[in-house]
Tab-separated table of C-alpha atoms in Angstrom:
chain	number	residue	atom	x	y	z
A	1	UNK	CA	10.246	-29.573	-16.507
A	2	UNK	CA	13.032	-31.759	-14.372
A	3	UNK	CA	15.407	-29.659	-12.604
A	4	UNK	CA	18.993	-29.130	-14.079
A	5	UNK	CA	21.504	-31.151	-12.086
A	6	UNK	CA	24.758	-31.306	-14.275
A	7	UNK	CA	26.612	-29.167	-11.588
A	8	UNK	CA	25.859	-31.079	-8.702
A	9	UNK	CA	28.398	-33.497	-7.570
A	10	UNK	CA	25.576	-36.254	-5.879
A	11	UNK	CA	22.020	-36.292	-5.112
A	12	UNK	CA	23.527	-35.781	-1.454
A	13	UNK	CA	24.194	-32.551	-2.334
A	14	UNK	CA	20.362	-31.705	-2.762
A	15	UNK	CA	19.481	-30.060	0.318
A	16	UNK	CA	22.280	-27.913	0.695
A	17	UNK	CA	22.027	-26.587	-2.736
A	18	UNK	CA	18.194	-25.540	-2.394
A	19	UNK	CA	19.313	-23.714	0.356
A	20	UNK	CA	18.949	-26.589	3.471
A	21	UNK	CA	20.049	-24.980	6.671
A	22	UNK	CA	20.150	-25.421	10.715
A	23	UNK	CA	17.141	-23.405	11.203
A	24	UNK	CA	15.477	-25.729	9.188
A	25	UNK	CA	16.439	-28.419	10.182
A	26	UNK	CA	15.580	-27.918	13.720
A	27	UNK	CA	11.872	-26.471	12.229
A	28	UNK	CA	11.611	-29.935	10.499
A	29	UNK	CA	12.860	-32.209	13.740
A	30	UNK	CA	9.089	-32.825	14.029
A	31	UNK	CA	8.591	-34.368	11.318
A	32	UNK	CA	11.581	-36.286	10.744
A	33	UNK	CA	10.556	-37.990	13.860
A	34	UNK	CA	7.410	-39.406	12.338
A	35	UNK	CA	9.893	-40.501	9.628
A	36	UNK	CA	8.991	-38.114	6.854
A	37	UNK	CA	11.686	-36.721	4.223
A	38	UNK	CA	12.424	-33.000	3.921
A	39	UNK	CA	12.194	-31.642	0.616
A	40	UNK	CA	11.831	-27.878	-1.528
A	41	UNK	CA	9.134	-27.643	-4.043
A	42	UNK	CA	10.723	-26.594	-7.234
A	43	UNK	CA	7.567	-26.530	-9.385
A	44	UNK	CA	3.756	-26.896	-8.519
A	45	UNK	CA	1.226	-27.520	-11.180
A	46	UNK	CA	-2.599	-29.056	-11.185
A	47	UNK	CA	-2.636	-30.431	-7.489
A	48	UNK	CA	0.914	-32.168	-7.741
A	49	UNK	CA	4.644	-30.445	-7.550
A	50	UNK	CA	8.213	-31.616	-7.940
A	51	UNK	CA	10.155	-31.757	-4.766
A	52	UNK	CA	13.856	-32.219	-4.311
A	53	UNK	CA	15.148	-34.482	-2.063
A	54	UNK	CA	18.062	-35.992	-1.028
A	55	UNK	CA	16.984	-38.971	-2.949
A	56	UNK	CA	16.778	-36.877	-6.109
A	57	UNK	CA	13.588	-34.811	-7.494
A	58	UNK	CA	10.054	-36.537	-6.620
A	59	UNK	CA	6.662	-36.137	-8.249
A	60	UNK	CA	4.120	-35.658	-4.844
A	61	UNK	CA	0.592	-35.064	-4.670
A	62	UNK	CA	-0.423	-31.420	-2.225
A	63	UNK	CA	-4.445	-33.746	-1.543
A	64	UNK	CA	-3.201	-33.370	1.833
A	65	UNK	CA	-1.895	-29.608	2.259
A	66	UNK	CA	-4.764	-27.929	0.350
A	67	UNK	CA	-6.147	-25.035	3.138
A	68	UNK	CA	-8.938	-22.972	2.009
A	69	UNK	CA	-6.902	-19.713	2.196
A	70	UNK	CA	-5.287	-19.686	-0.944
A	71	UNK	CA	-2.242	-18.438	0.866
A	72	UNK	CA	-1.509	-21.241	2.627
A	73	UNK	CA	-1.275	-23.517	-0.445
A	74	UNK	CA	2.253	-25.486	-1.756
A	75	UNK	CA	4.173	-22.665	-3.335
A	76	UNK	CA	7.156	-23.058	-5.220
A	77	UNK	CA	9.966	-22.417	-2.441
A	78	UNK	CA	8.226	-24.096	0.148
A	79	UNK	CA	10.019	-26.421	2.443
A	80	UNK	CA	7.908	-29.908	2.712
A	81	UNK	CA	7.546	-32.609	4.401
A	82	UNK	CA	6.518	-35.776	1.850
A	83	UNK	CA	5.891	-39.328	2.339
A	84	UNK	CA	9.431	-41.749	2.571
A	85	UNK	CA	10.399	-43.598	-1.014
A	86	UNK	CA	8.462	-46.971	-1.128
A	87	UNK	CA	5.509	-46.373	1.833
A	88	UNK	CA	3.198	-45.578	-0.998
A	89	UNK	CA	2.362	-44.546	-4.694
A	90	UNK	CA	2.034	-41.491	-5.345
A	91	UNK	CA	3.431	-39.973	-2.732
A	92	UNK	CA	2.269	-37.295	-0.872
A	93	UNK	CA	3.387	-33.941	0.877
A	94	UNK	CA	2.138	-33.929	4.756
A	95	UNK	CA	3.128	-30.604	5.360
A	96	UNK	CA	5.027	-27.319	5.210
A	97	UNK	CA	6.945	-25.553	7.259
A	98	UNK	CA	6.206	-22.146	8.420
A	99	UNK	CA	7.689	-19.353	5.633
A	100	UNK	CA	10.395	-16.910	6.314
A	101	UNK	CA	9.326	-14.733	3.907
A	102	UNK	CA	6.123	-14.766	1.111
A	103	UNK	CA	5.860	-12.717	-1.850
A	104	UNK	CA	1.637	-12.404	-2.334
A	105	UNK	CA	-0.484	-10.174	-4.111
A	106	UNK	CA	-4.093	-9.754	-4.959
A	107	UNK	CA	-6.288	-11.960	-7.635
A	108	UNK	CA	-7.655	-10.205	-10.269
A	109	UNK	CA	-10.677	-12.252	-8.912
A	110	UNK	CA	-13.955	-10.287	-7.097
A	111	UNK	CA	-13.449	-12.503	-4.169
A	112	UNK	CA	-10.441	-10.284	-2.834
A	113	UNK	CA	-8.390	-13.052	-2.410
A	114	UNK	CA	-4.314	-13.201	-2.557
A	115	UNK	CA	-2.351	-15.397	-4.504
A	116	UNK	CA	1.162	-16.397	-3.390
A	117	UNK	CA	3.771	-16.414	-5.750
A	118	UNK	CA	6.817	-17.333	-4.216
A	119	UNK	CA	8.214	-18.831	-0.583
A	120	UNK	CA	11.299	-18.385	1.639
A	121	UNK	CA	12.527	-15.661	-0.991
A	122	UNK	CA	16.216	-13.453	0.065
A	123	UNK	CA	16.130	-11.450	-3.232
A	124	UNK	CA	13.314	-10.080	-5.439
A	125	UNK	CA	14.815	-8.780	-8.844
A	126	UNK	CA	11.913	-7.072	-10.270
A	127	UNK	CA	13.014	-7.049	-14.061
A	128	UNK	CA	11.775	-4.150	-16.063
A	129	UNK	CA	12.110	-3.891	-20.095
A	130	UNK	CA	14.528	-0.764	-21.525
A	131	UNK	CA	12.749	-1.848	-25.206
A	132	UNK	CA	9.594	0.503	-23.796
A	133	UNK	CA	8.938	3.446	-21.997
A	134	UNK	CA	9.515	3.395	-18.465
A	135	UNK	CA	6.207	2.701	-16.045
A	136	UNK	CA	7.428	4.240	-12.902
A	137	UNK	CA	3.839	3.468	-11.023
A	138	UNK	CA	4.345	-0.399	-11.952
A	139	UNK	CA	7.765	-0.284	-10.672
A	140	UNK	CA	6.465	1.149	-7.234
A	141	UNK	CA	4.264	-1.307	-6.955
A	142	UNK	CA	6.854	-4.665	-7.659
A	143	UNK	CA	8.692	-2.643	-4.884
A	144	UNK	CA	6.269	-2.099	-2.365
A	145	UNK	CA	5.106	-6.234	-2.810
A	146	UNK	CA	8.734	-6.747	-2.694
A	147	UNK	CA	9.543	-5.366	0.138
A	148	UNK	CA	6.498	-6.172	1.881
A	149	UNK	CA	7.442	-9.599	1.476
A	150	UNK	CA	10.529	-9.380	3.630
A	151	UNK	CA	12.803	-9.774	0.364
A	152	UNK	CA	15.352	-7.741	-0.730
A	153	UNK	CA	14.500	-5.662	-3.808
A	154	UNK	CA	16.772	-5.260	-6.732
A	155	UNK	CA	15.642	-3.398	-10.036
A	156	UNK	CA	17.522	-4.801	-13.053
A	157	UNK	CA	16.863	-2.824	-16.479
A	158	UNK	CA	17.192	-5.067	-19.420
A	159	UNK	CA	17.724	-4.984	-22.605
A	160	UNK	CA	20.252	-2.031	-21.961
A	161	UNK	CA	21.951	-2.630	-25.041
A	162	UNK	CA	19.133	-1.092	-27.001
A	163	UNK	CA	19.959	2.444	-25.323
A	164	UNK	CA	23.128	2.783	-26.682
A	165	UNK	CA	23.371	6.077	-25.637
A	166	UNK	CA	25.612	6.024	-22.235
A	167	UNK	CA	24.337	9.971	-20.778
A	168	UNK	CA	20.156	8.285	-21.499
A	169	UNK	CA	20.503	5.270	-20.118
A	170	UNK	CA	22.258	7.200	-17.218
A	171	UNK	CA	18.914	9.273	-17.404
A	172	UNK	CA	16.810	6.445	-17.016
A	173	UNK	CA	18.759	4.967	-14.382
A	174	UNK	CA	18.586	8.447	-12.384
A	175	UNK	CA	14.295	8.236	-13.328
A	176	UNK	CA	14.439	4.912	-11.522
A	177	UNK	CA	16.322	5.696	-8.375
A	178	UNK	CA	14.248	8.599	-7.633
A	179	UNK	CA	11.274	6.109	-7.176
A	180	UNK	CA	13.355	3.318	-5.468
A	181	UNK	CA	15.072	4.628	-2.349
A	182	UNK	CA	17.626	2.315	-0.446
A	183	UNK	CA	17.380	-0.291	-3.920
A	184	UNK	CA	19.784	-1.355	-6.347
A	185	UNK	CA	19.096	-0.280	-10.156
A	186	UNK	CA	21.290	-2.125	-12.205
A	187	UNK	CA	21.028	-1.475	-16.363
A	188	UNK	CA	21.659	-4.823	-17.950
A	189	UNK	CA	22.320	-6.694	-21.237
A	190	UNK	CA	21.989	-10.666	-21.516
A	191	UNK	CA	23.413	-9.748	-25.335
A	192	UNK	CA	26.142	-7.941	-24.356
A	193	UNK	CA	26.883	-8.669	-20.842
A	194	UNK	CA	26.614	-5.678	-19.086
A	195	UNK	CA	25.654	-5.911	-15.587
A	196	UNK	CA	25.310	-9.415	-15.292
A	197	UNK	CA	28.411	-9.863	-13.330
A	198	UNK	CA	27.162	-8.005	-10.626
A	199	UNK	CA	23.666	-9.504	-10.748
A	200	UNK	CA	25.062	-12.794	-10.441
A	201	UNK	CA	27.022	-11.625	-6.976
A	202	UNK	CA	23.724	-9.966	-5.990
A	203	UNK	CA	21.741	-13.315	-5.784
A	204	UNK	CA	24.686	-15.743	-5.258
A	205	UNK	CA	23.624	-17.508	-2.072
A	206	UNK	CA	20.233	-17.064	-0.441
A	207	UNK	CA	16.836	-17.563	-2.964
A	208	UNK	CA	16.441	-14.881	-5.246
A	209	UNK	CA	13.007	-14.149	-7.511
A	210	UNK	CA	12.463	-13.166	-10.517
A	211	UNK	CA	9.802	-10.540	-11.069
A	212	UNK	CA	8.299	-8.673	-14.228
A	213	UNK	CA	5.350	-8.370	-17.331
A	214	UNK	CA	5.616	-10.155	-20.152
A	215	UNK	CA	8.414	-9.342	-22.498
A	216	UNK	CA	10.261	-8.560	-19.638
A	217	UNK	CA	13.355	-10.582	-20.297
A	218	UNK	CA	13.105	-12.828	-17.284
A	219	UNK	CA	13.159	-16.091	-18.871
A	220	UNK	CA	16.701	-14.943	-20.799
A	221	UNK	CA	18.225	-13.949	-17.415
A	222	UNK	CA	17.339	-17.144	-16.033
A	223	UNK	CA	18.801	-19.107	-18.755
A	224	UNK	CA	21.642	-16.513	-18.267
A	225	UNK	CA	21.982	-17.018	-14.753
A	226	UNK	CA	21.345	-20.818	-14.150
A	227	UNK	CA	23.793	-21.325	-17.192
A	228	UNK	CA	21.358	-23.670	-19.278
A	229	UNK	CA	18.859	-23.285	-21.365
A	230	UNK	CA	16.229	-24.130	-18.713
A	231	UNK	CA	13.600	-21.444	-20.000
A	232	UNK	CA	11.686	-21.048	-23.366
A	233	UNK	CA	12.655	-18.119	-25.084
A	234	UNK	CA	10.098	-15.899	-27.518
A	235	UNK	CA	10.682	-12.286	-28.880
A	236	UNK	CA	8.519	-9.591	-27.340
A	237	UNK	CA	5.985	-7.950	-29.765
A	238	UNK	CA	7.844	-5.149	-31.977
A	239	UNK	CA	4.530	-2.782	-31.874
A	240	UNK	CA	4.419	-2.652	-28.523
A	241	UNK	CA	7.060	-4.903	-26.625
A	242	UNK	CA	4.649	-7.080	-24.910
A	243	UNK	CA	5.611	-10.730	-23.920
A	244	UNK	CA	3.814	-14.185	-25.493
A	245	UNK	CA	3.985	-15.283	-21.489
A	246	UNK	CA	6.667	-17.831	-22.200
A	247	UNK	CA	6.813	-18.923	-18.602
A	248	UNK	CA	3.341	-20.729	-17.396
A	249	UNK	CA	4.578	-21.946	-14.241
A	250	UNK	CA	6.937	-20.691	-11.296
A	251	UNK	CA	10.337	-22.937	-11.593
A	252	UNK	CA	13.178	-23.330	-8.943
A	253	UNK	CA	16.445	-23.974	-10.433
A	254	UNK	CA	19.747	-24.293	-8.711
A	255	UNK	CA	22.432	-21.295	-9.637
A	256	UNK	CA	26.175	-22.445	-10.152
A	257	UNK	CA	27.529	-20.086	-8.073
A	258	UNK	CA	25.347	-20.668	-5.045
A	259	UNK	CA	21.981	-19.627	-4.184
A	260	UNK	CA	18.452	-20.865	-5.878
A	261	UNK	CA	16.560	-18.848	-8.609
A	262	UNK	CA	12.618	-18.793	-9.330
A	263	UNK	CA	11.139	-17.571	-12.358
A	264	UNK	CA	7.962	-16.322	-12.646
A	265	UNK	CA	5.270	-16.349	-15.235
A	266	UNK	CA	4.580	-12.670	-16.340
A	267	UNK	CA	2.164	-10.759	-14.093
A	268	UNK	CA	-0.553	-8.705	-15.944
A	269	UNK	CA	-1.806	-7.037	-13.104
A	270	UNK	CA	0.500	-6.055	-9.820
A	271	UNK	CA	-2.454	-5.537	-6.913
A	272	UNK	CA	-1.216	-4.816	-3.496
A	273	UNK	CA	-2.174	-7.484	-1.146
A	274	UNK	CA	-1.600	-6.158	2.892
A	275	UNK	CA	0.929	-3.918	1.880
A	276	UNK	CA	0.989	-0.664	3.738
A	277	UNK	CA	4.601	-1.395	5.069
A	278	UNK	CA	6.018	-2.257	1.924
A	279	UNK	CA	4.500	1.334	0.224
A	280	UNK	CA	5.764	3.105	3.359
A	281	UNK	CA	9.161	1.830	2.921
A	282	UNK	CA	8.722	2.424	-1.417
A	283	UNK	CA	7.735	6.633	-0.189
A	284	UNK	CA	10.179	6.756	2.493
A	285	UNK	CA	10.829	10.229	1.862
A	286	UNK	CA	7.326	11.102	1.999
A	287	UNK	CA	6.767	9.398	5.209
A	288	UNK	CA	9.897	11.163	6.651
A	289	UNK	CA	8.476	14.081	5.132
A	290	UNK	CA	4.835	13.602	7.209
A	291	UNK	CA	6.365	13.255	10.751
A	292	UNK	CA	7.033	16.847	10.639
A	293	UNK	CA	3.731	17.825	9.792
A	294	UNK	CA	1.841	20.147	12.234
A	295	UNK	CA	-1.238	17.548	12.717
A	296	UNK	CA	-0.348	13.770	13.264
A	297	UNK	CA	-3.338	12.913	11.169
A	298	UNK	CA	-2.407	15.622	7.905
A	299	UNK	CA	-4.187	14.541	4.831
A	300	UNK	CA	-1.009	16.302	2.863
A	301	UNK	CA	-3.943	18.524	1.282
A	302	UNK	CA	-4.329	22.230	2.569
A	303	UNK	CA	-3.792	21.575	6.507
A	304	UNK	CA	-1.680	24.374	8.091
A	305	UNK	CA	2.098	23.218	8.736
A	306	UNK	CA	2.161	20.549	6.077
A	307	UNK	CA	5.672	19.489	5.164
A	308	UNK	CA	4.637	17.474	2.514
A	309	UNK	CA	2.866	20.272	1.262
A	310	UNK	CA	5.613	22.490	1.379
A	311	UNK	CA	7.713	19.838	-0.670
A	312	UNK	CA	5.453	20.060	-3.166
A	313	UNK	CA	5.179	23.941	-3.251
A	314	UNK	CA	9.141	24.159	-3.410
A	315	UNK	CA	9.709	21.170	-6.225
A	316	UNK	CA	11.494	18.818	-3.746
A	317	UNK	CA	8.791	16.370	-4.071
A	318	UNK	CA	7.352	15.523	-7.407
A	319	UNK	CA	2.981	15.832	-7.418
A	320	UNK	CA	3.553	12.815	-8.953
A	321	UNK	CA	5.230	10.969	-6.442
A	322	UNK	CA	2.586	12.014	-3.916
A	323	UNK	CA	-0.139	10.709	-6.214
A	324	UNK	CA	1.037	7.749	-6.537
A	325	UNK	CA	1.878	7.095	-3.013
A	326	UNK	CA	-1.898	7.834	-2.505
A	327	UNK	CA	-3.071	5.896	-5.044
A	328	UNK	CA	-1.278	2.640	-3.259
A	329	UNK	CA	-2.333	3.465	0.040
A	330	UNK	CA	-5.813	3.760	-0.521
A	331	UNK	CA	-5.768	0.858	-2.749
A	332	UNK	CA	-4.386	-1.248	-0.463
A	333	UNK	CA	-6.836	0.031	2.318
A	334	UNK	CA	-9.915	-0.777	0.200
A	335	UNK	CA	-8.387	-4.470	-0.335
A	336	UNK	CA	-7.967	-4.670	3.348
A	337	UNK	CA	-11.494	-3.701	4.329
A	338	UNK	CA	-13.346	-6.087	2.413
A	339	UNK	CA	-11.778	-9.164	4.561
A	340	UNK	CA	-11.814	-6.497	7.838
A	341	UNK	CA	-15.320	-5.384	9.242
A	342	UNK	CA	-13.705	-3.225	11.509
A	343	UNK	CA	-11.570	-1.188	9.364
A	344	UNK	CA	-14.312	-0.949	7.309
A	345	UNK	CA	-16.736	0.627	10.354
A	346	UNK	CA	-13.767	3.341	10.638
A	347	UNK	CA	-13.332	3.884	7.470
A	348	UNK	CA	-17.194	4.665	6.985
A	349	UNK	CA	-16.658	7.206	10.092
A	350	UNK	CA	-13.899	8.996	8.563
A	351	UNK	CA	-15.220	9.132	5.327
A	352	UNK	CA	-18.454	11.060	7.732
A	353	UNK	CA	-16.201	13.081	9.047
A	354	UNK	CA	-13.937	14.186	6.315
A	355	UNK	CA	-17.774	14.893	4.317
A	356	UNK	CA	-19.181	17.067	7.285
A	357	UNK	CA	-15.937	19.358	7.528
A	358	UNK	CA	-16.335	19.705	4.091
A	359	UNK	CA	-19.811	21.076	3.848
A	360	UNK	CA	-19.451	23.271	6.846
A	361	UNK	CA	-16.103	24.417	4.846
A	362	UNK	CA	-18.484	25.542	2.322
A	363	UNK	CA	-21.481	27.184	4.281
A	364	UNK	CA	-18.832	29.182	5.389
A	365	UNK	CA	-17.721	30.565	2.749
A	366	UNK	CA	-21.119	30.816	1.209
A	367	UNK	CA	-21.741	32.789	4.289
A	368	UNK	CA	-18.448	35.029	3.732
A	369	UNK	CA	-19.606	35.627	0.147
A	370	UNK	CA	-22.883	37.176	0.666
């Protein structure tokens, strides 16, 4: 898939538009001295990507930047450093340079290994489908990877039009907002228009990702938003409103009002990859909530003085929320472990020590009950 151009004035333009700036220019002085041409990988597929350039979009070959931490591979948004036009055939990317941000998550894989999905990402729109019901858990999670990524979340929900209802769809708004503090929700229609005015200021300037399943409606905002029919379109499922995962491959396209826009392919599984910020910043309240608890180290279960505790006695804090916000955390510690020996040692020793005070716990009261 070649990169839509029609809006651009000339291929000098190319840089700029995929977001070329001072800071990176200075990060890719290094290279420019060995006589190497800067360039942002719009599309990576099979050991090769596309790569625009000021000379226009190139076909390279990664050979050279392929690390064993599957991190560290050529992701779409990646600034690169690739071989001159004429030295050779194919040509080649050398390097990349270091990532402002990274949007990762865990493999489905047994090897606990992360998968990036996108680079040097500003905005993460984390698309979720009005056409079903509402999956407040998955949306926690796109946030917490969102925002551990050092992107911006925004939660658009599509397909509005089919809630024709204004006082529900303000309902499901409100359901949304409770589990998305300091985030934009933002009810849209690519049939109608609603919304998409403001979505389009949202991500005008900066790089802006598009996240969501399948059936999601990503691919239509992206034709939507880019202003071409740049995506393949397929109806979601009527029995259940599940995508045909019309996107294979993550695509960089250049908006016309500014700003660059990556769609993603539609992720079956959302696993937390090194995200205990990002689910701390998702449970905000309940984190503001545990730094008034009596003990520093509260499990939020029946310790004396618990304010999270007490939220839940008096309604101001949904079990749900709380269960959820365990869920993550020890998810994400359990990913952690298996790549840290350490945390695994301490985990071992707490899980000791959480199992003795619980059997003492109930000698005691065996004791009390005779």
């Amino acid at each position: 898939m070649s990169l839509p151009l029609s809006h651009l004035t000339s291929a000098s333009s190319l840089l700029d538009a995929h977001g070329w700036d001072s800071g990176w220019a200075a990060a890719f002085a290094p290279y420019a001295a060995q006589g190497l041409v800067p360039g942002r990988v719009i599309r990576v597929d099979r050991g090769q990507c596309d790569v625009a350039t000021d000379e226009g979009v190139i076909r390279a070959d990664t050979a050279f930047v392929t690390p064993h931490d599957p991190l560290r591979v050529v992701c779409t948004g990646d600034w690169a450093a690739v071989d001159p036009e004429g030295v050779r055939d194919p040509r080649y990317v050398r390097a990349c340079l270091p990532r402002r941000t990274a949007f990762a998550r865990s493999t489905s894989s047994k090897r606990s290994e992360g998968q990036i999905l996108a680079a040097n990402v500003d905005h993460a729109v984390i698309t979720v489908s009005l056409a079903v019901e509402l999956d407040l858990g998955r949306i926690e999670r796109f946030l917490a990877l969102a925002w551990e990524s050092g992107a911006q979340p925004t939660v658009v929900l599509s397909k509005a039009d089919l809630v024709p209802d204004p006082v529900g769809l303000s309902y499901l708004v409100e359901d949304v907002e409770t589990v998305a503090p300091g985030v934009q929700v933002l009810p849209l229609s690519s049939t109608t228009g609603e919304g998409l005015d403001v979505l389009a200021a949202t991500v005008a300037g900066g790089t802006t990702v598009l996240l969501g399943v399948s059936g999601a409606g990503k691919s239509t905002l992206a034709n939507v938003l880019v202003g071409e029919d740049v995506m393949d379109v397929q109806a979601a499922r009527d029995i259940d409103g599940k995508g045909r995962h019309t996107t294979t491959t993550r695509n960089l396209f250049v908006l016309p009002g500014g700003g660059v826009l990556i769609d993603t392919p539609g992720l079956r599984g959302v696993g937390l990859w090194d995200a205990e910020a990002g689910v701390g910043q998702v449970f905000a309240e309940i984190e503001e909530l545990a730094g008034n608890c009596r003990f520093h180290d509260c499990g939020h279960e029946s310790e004396p003085g618990c304010a999270v505790a007490a939220a839940i006695e008096d309604g101001t804090l949904p079990v749900r929320r709380l269960e959820s916000y365990r869920k993550l955390l020890r998810e994400n510690q359990r990913l952690v472990a298996k790549t840290d020996a350490r945390l695994r040692t301490e985990m071992l020793k707490d899980w000791k020590r959480r199992h003795a005070a619980g059997r003492k716990a109930l000698e005691m009261k065996r004791g009390h009950g005779r």
